[in-house]
PDB file of C-alpha atoms in Angstrom:
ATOM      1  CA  UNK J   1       0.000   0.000   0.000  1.00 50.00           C
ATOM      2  CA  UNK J   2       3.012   2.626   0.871  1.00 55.00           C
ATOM      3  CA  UNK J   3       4.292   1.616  -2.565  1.00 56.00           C
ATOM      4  CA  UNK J   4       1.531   2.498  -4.598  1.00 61.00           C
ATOM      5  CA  UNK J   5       1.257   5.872  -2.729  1.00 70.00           C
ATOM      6  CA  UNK J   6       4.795   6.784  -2.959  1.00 71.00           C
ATOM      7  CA  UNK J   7       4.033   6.085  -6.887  1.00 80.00           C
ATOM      8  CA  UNK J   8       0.656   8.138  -6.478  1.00 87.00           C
ATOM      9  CA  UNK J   9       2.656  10.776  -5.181  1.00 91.00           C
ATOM     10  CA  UNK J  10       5.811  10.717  -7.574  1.00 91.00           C
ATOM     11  CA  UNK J  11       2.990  10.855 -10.457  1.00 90.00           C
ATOM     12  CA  UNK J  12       1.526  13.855  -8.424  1.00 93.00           C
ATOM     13  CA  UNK J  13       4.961  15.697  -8.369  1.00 95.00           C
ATOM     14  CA  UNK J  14       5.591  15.406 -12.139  1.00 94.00           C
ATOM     15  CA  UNK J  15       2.123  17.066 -12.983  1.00 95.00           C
ATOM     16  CA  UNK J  16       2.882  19.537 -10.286  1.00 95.00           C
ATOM     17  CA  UNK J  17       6.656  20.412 -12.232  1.00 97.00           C
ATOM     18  CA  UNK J  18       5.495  20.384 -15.269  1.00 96.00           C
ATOM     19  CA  UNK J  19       2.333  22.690 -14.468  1.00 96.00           C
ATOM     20  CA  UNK J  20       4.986  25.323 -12.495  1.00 97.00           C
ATOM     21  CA  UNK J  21       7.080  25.166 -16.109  1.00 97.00           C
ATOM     22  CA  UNK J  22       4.108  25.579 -17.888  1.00 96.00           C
ATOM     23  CA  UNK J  23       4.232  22.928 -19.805  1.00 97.00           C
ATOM     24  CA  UNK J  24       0.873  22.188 -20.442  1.00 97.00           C
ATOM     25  CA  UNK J  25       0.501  19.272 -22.404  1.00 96.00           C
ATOM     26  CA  UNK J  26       3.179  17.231 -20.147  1.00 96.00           C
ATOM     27  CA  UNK J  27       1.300  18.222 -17.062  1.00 96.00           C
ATOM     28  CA  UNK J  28      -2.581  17.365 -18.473  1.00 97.00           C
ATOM     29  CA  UNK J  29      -1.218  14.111 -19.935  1.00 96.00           C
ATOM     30  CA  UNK J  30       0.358  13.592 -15.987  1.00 95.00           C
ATOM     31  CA  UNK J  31      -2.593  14.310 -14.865  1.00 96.00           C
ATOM     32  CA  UNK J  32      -4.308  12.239 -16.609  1.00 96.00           C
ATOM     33  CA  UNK J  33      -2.122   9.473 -15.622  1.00 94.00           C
ATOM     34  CA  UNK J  34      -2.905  10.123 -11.508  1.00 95.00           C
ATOM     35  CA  UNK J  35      -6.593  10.394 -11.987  1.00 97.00           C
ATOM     36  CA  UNK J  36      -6.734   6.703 -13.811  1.00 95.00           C
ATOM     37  CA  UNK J  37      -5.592   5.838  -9.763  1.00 94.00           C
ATOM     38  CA  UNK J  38      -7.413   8.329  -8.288  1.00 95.00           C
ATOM     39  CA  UNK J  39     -10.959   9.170 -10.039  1.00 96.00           C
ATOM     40  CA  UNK J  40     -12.380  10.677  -6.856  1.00 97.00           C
ATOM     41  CA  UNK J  41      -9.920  13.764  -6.465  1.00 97.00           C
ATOM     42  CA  UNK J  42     -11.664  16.926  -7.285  1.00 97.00           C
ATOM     43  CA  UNK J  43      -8.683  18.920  -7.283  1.00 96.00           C
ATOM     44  CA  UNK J  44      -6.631  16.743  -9.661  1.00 97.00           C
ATOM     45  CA  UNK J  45      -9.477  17.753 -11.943  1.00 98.00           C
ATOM     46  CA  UNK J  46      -9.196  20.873 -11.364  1.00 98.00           C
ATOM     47  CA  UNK J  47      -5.875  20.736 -12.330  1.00 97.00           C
ATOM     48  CA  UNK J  48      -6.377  18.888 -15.355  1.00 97.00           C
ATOM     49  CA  UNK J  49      -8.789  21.696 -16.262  1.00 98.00           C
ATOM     50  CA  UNK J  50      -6.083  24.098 -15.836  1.00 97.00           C
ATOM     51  CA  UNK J  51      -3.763  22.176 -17.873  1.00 97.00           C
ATOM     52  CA  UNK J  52      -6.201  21.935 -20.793  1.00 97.00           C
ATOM     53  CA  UNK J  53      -7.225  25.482 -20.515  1.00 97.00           C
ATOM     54  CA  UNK J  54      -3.707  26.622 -21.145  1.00 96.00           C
ATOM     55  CA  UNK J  55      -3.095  24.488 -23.274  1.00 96.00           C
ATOM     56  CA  UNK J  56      -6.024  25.767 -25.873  1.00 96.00           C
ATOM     57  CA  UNK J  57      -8.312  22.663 -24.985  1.00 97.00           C
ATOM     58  CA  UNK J  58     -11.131  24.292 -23.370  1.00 97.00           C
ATOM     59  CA  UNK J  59     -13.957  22.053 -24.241  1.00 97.00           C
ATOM     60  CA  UNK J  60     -11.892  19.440 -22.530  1.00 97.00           C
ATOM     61  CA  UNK J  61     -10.700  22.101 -19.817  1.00 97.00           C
ATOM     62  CA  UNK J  62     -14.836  22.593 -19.220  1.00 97.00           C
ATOM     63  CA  UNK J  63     -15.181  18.564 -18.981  1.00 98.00           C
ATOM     64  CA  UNK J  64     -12.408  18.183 -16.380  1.00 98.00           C
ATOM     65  CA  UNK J  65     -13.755  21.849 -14.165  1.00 98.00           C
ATOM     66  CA  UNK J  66     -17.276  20.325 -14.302  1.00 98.00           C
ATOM     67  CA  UNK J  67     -16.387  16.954 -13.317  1.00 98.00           C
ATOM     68  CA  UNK J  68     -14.445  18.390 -10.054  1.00 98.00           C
ATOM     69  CA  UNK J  69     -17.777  19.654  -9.392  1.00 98.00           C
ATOM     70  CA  UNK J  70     -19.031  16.570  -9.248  1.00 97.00           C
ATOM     71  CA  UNK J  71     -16.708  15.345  -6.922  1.00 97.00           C
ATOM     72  CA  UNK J  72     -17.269  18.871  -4.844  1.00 97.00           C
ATOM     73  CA  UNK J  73     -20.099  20.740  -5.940  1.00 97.00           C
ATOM     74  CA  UNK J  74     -19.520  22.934  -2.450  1.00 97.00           C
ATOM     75  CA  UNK J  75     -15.866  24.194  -4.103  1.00 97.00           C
ATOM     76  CA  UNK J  76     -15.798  27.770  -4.705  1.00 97.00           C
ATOM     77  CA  UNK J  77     -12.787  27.881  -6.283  1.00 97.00           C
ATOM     78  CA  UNK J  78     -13.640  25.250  -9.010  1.00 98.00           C
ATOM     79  CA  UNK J  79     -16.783  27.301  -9.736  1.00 98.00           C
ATOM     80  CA  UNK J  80     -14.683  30.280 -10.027  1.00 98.00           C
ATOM     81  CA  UNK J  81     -12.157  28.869 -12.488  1.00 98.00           C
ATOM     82  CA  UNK J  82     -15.241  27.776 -14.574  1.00 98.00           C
ATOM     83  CA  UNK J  83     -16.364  30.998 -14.565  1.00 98.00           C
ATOM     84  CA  UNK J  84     -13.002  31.882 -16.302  1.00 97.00           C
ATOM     85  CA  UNK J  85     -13.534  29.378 -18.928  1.00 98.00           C
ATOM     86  CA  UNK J  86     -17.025  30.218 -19.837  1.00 98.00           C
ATOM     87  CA  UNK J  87     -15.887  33.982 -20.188  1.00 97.00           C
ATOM     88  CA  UNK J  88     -13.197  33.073 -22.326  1.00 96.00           C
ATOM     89  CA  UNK J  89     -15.341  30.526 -24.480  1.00 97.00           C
ATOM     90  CA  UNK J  90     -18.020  34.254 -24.774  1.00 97.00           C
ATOM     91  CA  UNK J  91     -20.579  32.517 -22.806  1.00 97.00           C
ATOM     92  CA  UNK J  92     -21.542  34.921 -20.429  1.00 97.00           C
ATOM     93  CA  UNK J  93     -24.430  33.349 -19.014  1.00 97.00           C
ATOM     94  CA  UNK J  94     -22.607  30.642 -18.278  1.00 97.00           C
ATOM     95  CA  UNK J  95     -19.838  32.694 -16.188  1.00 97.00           C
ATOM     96  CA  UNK J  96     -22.277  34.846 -14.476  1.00 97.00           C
ATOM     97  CA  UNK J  97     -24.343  32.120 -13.070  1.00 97.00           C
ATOM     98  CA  UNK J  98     -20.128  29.988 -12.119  1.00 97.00           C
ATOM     99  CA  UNK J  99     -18.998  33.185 -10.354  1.00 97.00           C
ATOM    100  CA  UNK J 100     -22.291  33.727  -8.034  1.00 95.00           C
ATOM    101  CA  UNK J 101     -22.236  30.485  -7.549  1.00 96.00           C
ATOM    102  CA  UNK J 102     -18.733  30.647  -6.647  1.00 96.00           C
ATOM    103  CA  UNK J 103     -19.478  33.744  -4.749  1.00 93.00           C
ATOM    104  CA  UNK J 104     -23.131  32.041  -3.012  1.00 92.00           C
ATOM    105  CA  UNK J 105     -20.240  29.607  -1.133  1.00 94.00           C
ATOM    106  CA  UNK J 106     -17.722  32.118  -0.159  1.00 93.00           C
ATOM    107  CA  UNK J 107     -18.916  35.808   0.109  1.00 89.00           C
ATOM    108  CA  UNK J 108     -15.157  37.064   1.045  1.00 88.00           C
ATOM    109  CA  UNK J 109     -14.478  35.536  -2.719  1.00 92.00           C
ATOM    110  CA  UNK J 110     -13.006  38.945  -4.127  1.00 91.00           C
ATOM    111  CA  UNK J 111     -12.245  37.915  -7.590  1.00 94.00           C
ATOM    112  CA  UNK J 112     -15.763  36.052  -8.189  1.00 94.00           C
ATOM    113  CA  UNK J 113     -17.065  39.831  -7.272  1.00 93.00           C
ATOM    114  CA  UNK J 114     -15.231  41.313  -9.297  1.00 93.00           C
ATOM    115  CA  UNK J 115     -16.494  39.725 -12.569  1.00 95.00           C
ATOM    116  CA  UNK J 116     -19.783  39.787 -11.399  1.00 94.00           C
ATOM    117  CA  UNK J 117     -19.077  43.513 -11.351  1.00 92.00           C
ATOM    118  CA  UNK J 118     -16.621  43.372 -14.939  1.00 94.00           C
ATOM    119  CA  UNK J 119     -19.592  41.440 -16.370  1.00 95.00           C
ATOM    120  CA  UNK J 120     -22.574  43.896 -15.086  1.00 94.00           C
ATOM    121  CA  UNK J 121     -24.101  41.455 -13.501  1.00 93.00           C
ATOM    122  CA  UNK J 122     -24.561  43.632 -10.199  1.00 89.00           C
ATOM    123  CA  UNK J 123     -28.116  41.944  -9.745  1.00 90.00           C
ATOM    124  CA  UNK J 124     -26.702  38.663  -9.808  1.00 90.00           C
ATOM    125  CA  UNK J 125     -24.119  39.431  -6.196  1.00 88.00           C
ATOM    126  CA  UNK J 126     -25.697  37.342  -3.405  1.00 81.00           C
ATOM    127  CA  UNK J 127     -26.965  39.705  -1.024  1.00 78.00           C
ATOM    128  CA  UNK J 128     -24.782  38.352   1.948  1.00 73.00           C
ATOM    129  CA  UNK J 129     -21.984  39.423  -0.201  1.00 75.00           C
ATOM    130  CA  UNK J 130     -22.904  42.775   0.506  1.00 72.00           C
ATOM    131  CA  UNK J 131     -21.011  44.493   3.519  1.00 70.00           C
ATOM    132  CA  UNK J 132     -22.276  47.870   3.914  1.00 72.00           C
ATOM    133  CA  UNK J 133     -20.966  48.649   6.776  1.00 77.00           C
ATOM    134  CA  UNK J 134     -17.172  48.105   4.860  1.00 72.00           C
ATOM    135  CA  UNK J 135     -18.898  49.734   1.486  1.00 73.00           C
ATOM    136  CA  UNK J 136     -19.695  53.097   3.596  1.00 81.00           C
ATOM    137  CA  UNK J 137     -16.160  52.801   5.313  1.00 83.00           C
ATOM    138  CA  UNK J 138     -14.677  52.881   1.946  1.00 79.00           C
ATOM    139  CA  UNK J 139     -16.877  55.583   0.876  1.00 85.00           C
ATOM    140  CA  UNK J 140     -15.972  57.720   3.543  1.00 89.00           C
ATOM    141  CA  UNK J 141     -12.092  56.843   3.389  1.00 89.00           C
ATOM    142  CA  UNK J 142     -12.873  57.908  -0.487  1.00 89.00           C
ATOM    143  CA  UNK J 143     -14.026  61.173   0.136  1.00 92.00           C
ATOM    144  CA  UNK J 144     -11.647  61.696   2.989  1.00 92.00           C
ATOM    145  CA  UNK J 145      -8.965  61.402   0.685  1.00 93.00           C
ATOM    146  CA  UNK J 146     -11.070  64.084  -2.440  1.00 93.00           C
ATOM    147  CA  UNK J 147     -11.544  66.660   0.256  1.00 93.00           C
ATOM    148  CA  UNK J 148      -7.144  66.382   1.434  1.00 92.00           C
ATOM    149  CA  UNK J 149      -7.029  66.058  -2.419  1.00 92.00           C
ATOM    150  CA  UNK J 150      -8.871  69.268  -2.651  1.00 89.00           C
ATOM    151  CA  UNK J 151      -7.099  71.433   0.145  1.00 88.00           C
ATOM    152  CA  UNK J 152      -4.083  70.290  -1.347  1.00 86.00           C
ATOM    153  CA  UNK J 153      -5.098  71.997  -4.666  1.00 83.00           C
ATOM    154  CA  UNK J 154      -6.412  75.067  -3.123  1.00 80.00           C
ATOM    155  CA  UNK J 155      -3.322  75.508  -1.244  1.00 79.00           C
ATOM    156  CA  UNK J 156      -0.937  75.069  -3.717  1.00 74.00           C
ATOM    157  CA  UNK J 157      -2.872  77.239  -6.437  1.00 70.00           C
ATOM    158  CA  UNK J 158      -3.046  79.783  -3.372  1.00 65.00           C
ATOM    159  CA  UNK J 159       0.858  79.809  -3.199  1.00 67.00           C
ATOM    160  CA  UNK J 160       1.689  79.700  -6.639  1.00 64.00           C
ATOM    161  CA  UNK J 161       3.170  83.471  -7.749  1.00 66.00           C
ATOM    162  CA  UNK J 162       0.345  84.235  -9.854  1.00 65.00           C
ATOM    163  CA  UNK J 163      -2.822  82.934  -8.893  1.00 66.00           C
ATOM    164  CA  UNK J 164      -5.581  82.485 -11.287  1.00 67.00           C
ATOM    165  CA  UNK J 165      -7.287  85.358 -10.301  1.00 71.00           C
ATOM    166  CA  UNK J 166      -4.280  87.498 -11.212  1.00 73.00           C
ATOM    167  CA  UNK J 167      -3.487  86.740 -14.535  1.00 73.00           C
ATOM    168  CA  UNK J 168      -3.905  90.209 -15.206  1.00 78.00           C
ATOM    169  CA  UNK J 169      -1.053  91.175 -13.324  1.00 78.00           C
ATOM    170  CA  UNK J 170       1.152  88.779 -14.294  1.00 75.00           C
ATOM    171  CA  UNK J 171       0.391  89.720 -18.072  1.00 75.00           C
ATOM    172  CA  UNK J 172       1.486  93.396 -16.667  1.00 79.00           C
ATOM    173  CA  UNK J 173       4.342  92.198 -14.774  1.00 79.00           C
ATOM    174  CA  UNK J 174       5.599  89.410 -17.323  1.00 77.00           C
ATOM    175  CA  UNK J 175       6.400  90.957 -20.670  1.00 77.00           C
ATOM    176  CA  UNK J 176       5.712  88.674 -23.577  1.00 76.00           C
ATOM    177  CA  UNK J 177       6.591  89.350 -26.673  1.00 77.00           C
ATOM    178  CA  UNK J 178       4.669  88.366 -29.786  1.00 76.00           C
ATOM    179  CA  UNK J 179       6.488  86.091 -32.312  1.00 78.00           C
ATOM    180  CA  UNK J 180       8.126  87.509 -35.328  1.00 79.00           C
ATOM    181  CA  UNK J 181       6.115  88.319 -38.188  1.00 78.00           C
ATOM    182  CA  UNK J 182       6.361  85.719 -40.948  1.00 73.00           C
ATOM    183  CA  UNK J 183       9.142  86.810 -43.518  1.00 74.00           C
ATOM    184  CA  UNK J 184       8.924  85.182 -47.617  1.00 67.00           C
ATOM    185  CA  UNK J 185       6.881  82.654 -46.085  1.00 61.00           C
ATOM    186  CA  UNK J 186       3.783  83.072 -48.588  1.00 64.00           C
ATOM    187  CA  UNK J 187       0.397  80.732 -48.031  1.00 62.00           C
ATOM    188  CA  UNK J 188      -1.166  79.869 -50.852  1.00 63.00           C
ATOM    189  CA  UNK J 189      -5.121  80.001 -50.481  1.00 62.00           C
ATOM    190  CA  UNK J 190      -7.632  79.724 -53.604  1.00 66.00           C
ATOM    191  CA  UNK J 191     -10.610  82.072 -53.555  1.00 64.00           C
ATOM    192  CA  UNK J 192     -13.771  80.580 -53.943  1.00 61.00           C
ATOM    193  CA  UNK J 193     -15.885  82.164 -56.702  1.00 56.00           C
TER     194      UNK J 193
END
């Protein structure tokens, strides 16, 4: 039994390699190979989905994210990364209804939110997503930082040596000169009859 584990995990470890050198193909056809021992691991799957996905099979990618889900229907993240798919494959349905999902099982899910949001599907955020006690903290922090924005602009226009408001003693104090009249420099221009 320790025997076929340590080869479980060997075949585990070259997926894993080949997946952090991006080598797609190697790592969905490893895989491949550690799912034929172990069916039942979602997040083998997932990686196999992740494999294909990169490496331009994304029907297949879809097969391997939706049979995770199988496995673990309760997985955020495997929702999420479907999501990803279906928005790459245009099917926006599709994505909107992955990321709420992936959202409905983990409200602190950022990136699910945000392509709820990217996608304008606003209606679609679960309300317990919703923090507004955080949303008005960030409001105020927002305007907090407009109104130092805006003293910071008033007081540097304020200091400047010629405000705004007198530009017409600068124009007195700051003699400019107009340029030089064009010299043998002729435009041509046709005269409409």
């Amino acid at each position: 039994m320790i025997a076929a584990e340590d080869g479980v995990a060997a075949l585990v470890a070259r997926a894993d390699q080949a997946r952090d050198r991006r080598d797609w193909l190697e790592a969905a056809e490893a895989y491949r190979g550690v799912l034929r021992v172990q069916p039942r691991n979602a997040g083998l799957w997932v990686q196999l989905g992740h494999a294909l996905k990169e490496s331009g099979g994304l029907q297949a990618a879809g097969d391997a994210y939706r049979r995770a889900l199988s496995i673990d229907r309760f997985s955020a993240d495997t929702h999420l990364q479907l999501g990803h798919l279906l928005k790459m494959q245009d099917d926006r349905a599709g994505a909107v209804s992955a990321y709420a999902q992936a959202l409905r099982l983990d409200p602190q899910l950022e990136s699910a939110l945000g392509e709820l949001v990217h996608l304008g599907a606003r209606d679609r955020i679960p309300a317990a997503t919703i923090d507004r006690e955080a949303m008005w903290r960030r409001l105020d922090a927002v305007a907090g930082a407009l109104a130092d924005a805006n003293d910071a602009l008033r007081a540097w226009i304020g200091t400047s040596a010629y405000p705004m408001a007198a530009y017409d003693r600068f124009r007195a104090d700051v003699a400019i000169r107009p340029p030089p009249p064009a010299t043998g420099a002729t435009i041509p221009c046709r005269r409409s009859r």
